[in-house]
Amino acid sequence: MLRRTFLAIFSLTLAACASQQGNTREVLRRADTRFFVREQCQPKGTASLARGQVTGLDELPGSLRARVLADLPVEAVGSRPFMQCQDVAARLLEDRLHALCWPEARVVPQGPPGTLNVQLGARYQVDAIWVVQGKNPKVSSARIIKEAKSALPKDKACTARTLEDIRSRVSELGTFHRVLVVPGPPIGDQKKVPVVVDISQKVPASPPREEGAGSRGK
């Protein structure tokens, strides 16, 4: 029952992107969407934090570091009047790092105003791989799991690169409309996380047009 509930949650609001590093972009977009829904907060303005404004991310590749620091709130409104932007940005940055396989990441204000310190914590390993797809799948879950496992590095490290490689391998199995690979919650104290491969085989149907729509002026 717990696994079924977990898979149902991860099957919601997932989007597709077939371009290079599309999985990372979509995972971050999903993390942002869930963050602002949970916080009941929308930014009035966003900006990319400069490298000097954030410490603790030196081990991330330059392109990935730039991506997680992009479009962070610089002015926000929410459930609390005049919500502090630095606090919002710190929590959003935490969510982004959690979504990219840093479950222990913590972000706290540090030093001069507008400066954040990141504590990434331990790197986790990929444990089980789960597949979410609709009825009458064209490719079996067993085949998808086998292909996903073939993309894992020798140390099974869960990284943004690992998620991208899994998405790329699975995408080659069929003409899927959507493939998104996301990490699940940590498993106990084992420093391991499951990975969920969410697949949509068909393009979502367009909503029906209202009767009389487009008839104005006739």
Short mmCIF file of C-alpha atoms in Angstrom, two decimals, residues 2-179:
data_model
loop_
_atom_site.label_atom_id
_atom_site.label_comp_id
_atom_site.label_asym_id
_atom_site.label_seq_id
_atom_site.Cartn_x
_atom_site.Cartn_y
_atom_site.Cartn_z
CA LEU A 2 2.84 2.38 0.90
CA ARG A 3 4.60 1.73 -2.39
CA ARG A 4 1.37 2.22 -4.36
CA THR A 5 0.74 5.55 -2.62
CA PHE A 6 4.33 6.65 -3.24
CA LEU A 7 4.12 5.82 -6.94
CA ALA A 8 0.82 7.65 -7.27
CA ILE A 9 2.30 10.80 -5.79
CA PHE A 10 5.29 10.69 -8.12
CA SER A 11 3.06 10.17 -11.15
CA LEU A 12 1.47 13.61 -10.73
CA THR A 13 2.56 16.85 -12.42
CA LEU A 14 5.50 15.30 -14.29
CA ALA A 15 6.52 16.85 -17.61
CA ALA A 16 8.51 15.70 -20.63
CA CYS A 17 11.55 17.14 -22.31
CA ALA A 18 13.58 15.34 -24.99
CA SER A 19 16.42 17.85 -25.28
CA GLN A 20 19.86 17.41 -23.78
CA GLN A 21 19.78 17.74 -19.96
CA GLY A 22 16.03 18.00 -20.23
CA ASN A 23 15.51 15.76 -17.23
CA THR A 24 17.44 18.11 -14.93
CA ARG A 25 15.49 21.14 -16.14
CA GLU A 26 12.15 19.38 -15.70
CA VAL A 27 13.05 18.01 -12.27
CA LEU A 28 13.97 21.55 -11.14
CA ARG A 29 10.79 22.96 -12.67
CA ARG A 30 8.76 20.37 -10.80
CA ALA A 31 10.59 21.13 -7.55
CA ASP A 32 9.88 24.85 -8.02
CA THR A 33 6.19 24.25 -8.74
CA ARG A 34 5.71 22.08 -5.67
CA PHE A 35 7.67 24.57 -3.55
CA PHE A 36 5.53 27.57 -4.41
CA VAL A 37 2.30 25.61 -4.01
CA ARG A 38 3.41 24.44 -0.57
CA GLU A 39 4.64 27.88 0.48
CA GLN A 40 1.64 29.69 -1.03
CA CYS A 41 4.20 32.16 -2.31
CA GLN A 42 4.88 33.65 -5.71
CA PRO A 43 7.99 35.69 -6.55
CA LYS A 44 7.56 39.26 -7.66
CA GLY A 45 11.03 39.08 -9.14
CA THR A 46 13.77 36.47 -9.70
CA ALA A 47 17.48 36.54 -10.41
CA SER A 48 20.51 34.26 -10.61
CA LEU A 49 22.73 34.30 -7.55
CA ALA A 50 26.39 34.98 -8.29
CA ARG A 51 29.00 32.42 -7.31
CA GLY A 52 30.28 34.77 -4.58
CA GLN A 53 26.83 34.88 -2.97
CA VAL A 54 26.70 31.12 -2.30
CA THR A 55 29.34 28.94 -0.65
CA GLY A 56 29.49 25.14 -0.52
CA LEU A 57 28.70 24.30 -4.15
CA ASP A 58 32.25 24.03 -5.47
CA GLU A 59 31.96 20.30 -6.19
CA LEU A 60 29.04 20.81 -8.58
CA PRO A 61 29.92 21.18 -12.29
CA GLY A 62 29.72 24.77 -13.45
CA SER A 63 26.66 24.27 -15.68
CA LEU A 64 24.72 22.48 -12.94
CA ARG A 65 25.68 25.06 -10.32
CA ALA A 66 24.45 27.85 -12.61
CA ARG A 67 21.16 26.02 -13.14
CA VAL A 68 20.36 25.50 -9.46
CA LEU A 69 21.22 29.14 -8.71
CA ALA A 70 19.10 30.56 -11.54
CA ASP A 71 15.72 32.25 -11.12
CA LEU A 72 15.72 32.42 -7.33
CA PRO A 73 13.33 34.89 -5.65
CA VAL A 74 14.73 38.36 -5.03
CA GLU A 75 11.37 39.79 -3.98
CA ALA A 76 8.42 37.70 -2.88
CA VAL A 77 4.97 37.87 -1.38
CA GLY A 78 3.18 35.01 0.29
CA SER A 79 1.20 33.84 3.26
CA ARG A 80 3.23 36.17 5.47
CA PRO A 81 3.41 39.87 4.49
CA PHE A 82 6.82 40.97 3.26
CA MET A 83 8.24 37.45 3.34
CA GLN A 84 12.02 37.66 3.47
CA CYS A 85 13.45 36.87 0.07
CA GLN A 86 16.62 35.32 1.42
CA ASP A 87 14.63 32.83 3.47
CA VAL A 88 12.49 31.91 0.46
CA ALA A 89 15.53 31.53 -1.80
CA ALA A 90 17.32 29.34 0.75
CA ARG A 91 14.39 26.93 1.11
CA LEU A 92 13.83 26.78 -2.64
CA LEU A 93 17.52 26.04 -3.21
CA GLU A 94 17.25 23.21 -0.67
CA ASP A 95 14.29 21.74 -2.58
CA ARG A 96 16.21 21.90 -5.85
CA LEU A 97 19.19 20.09 -4.36
CA HIS A 98 16.97 17.43 -2.78
CA ALA A 99 15.40 16.82 -6.21
CA LEU A 100 18.87 16.29 -7.70
CA CYS A 101 19.93 13.55 -5.26
CA TRP A 102 21.27 15.58 -2.35
CA PRO A 103 18.74 14.47 0.33
CA GLU A 104 20.78 15.95 3.21
CA ALA A 105 21.35 19.38 1.63
CA ARG A 106 20.81 22.33 3.95
CA VAL A 107 21.00 26.03 3.03
CA VAL A 108 21.38 28.75 5.65
CA PRO A 109 22.05 32.52 5.55
CA GLN A 110 25.65 33.41 6.24
CA GLY A 111 27.79 36.52 6.60
CA PRO A 112 26.66 39.64 4.71
CA PRO A 113 22.96 39.94 3.80
CA GLY A 114 22.14 38.01 0.64
CA THR A 115 24.85 35.37 1.19
CA LEU A 116 23.95 31.70 1.56
CA ASN A 117 25.94 28.69 2.76
CA VAL A 118 25.16 25.24 1.40
CA GLN A 119 25.92 22.04 3.27
CA LEU A 120 25.39 19.26 0.73
CA GLY A 121 25.77 16.30 3.07
CA ALA A 122 26.53 12.73 2.00
CA ARG A 123 26.12 11.48 -1.55
CA TYR A 124 23.51 8.72 -1.78
CA GLN A 125 23.36 5.59 -3.96
CA VAL A 126 20.56 4.40 -6.23
CA ASP A 127 18.63 1.52 -4.71
CA ALA A 128 15.50 0.11 -6.35
CA ILE A 129 14.20 1.45 -9.67
CA TRP A 130 10.44 1.81 -9.99
CA VAL A 131 8.43 2.37 -13.16
CA VAL A 132 5.18 4.31 -13.46
CA GLN A 133 3.24 4.04 -16.72
CA GLY A 134 -0.33 3.79 -17.93
CA LYS A 135 -2.45 0.86 -19.04
CA ASN A 136 -1.37 -1.39 -21.92
CA PRO A 137 2.28 -0.28 -21.95
CA LYS A 138 4.21 -0.80 -25.16
CA VAL A 139 7.41 -1.62 -23.26
CA SER A 140 7.40 -3.86 -20.18
CA SER A 141 8.48 -2.50 -16.81
CA ALA A 142 11.08 -5.26 -16.57
CA ARG A 143 12.74 -4.11 -19.78
CA ILE A 144 12.68 -0.49 -18.67
CA ILE A 145 14.25 -1.37 -15.31
CA LYS A 146 16.95 -3.43 -17.04
CA GLU A 147 17.83 -0.52 -19.35
CA ALA A 148 17.78 1.95 -16.46
CA LYS A 149 20.17 -0.21 -14.43
CA SER A 150 22.56 -0.37 -17.38
CA ALA A 151 22.91 3.43 -17.14
CA LEU A 152 24.06 3.38 -13.51
CA PRO A 153 27.71 4.19 -12.78
CA LYS A 154 29.82 1.52 -11.08
CA ASP A 155 29.40 3.13 -7.67
CA LYS A 156 25.63 3.60 -8.27
CA ALA A 157 25.96 7.23 -7.19
CA CYS A 158 22.70 9.15 -7.48
CA THR A 159 23.57 12.36 -9.30
CA ALA A 160 21.95 14.66 -11.81
CA ARG A 161 24.14 13.01 -14.45
CA THR A 162 22.85 9.56 -13.41
CA LEU A 163 19.24 10.72 -13.75
CA GLU A 164 19.98 12.18 -17.19
CA ASP A 165 21.67 8.97 -18.36
CA ILE A 166 18.75 6.82 -17.18
CA ARG A 167 16.27 9.07 -19.00
CA SER A 168 18.35 8.91 -22.18
CA ARG A 169 18.61 5.10 -22.15
CA VAL A 170 14.93 4.55 -21.39
CA SER A 171 13.85 7.06 -24.06
CA GLU A 172 15.56 4.93 -26.69
CA LEU A 173 13.22 2.00 -25.96
CA GLY A 174 10.18 3.60 -27.58
CA THR A 175 8.52 6.71 -28.93
CA PHE A 176 7.33 7.83 -25.52
CA HIS A 177 5.58 11.16 -25.14
CA ARG A 178 7.23 11.75 -21.77
CA VAL A 179 10.05 10.27 -19.70
#
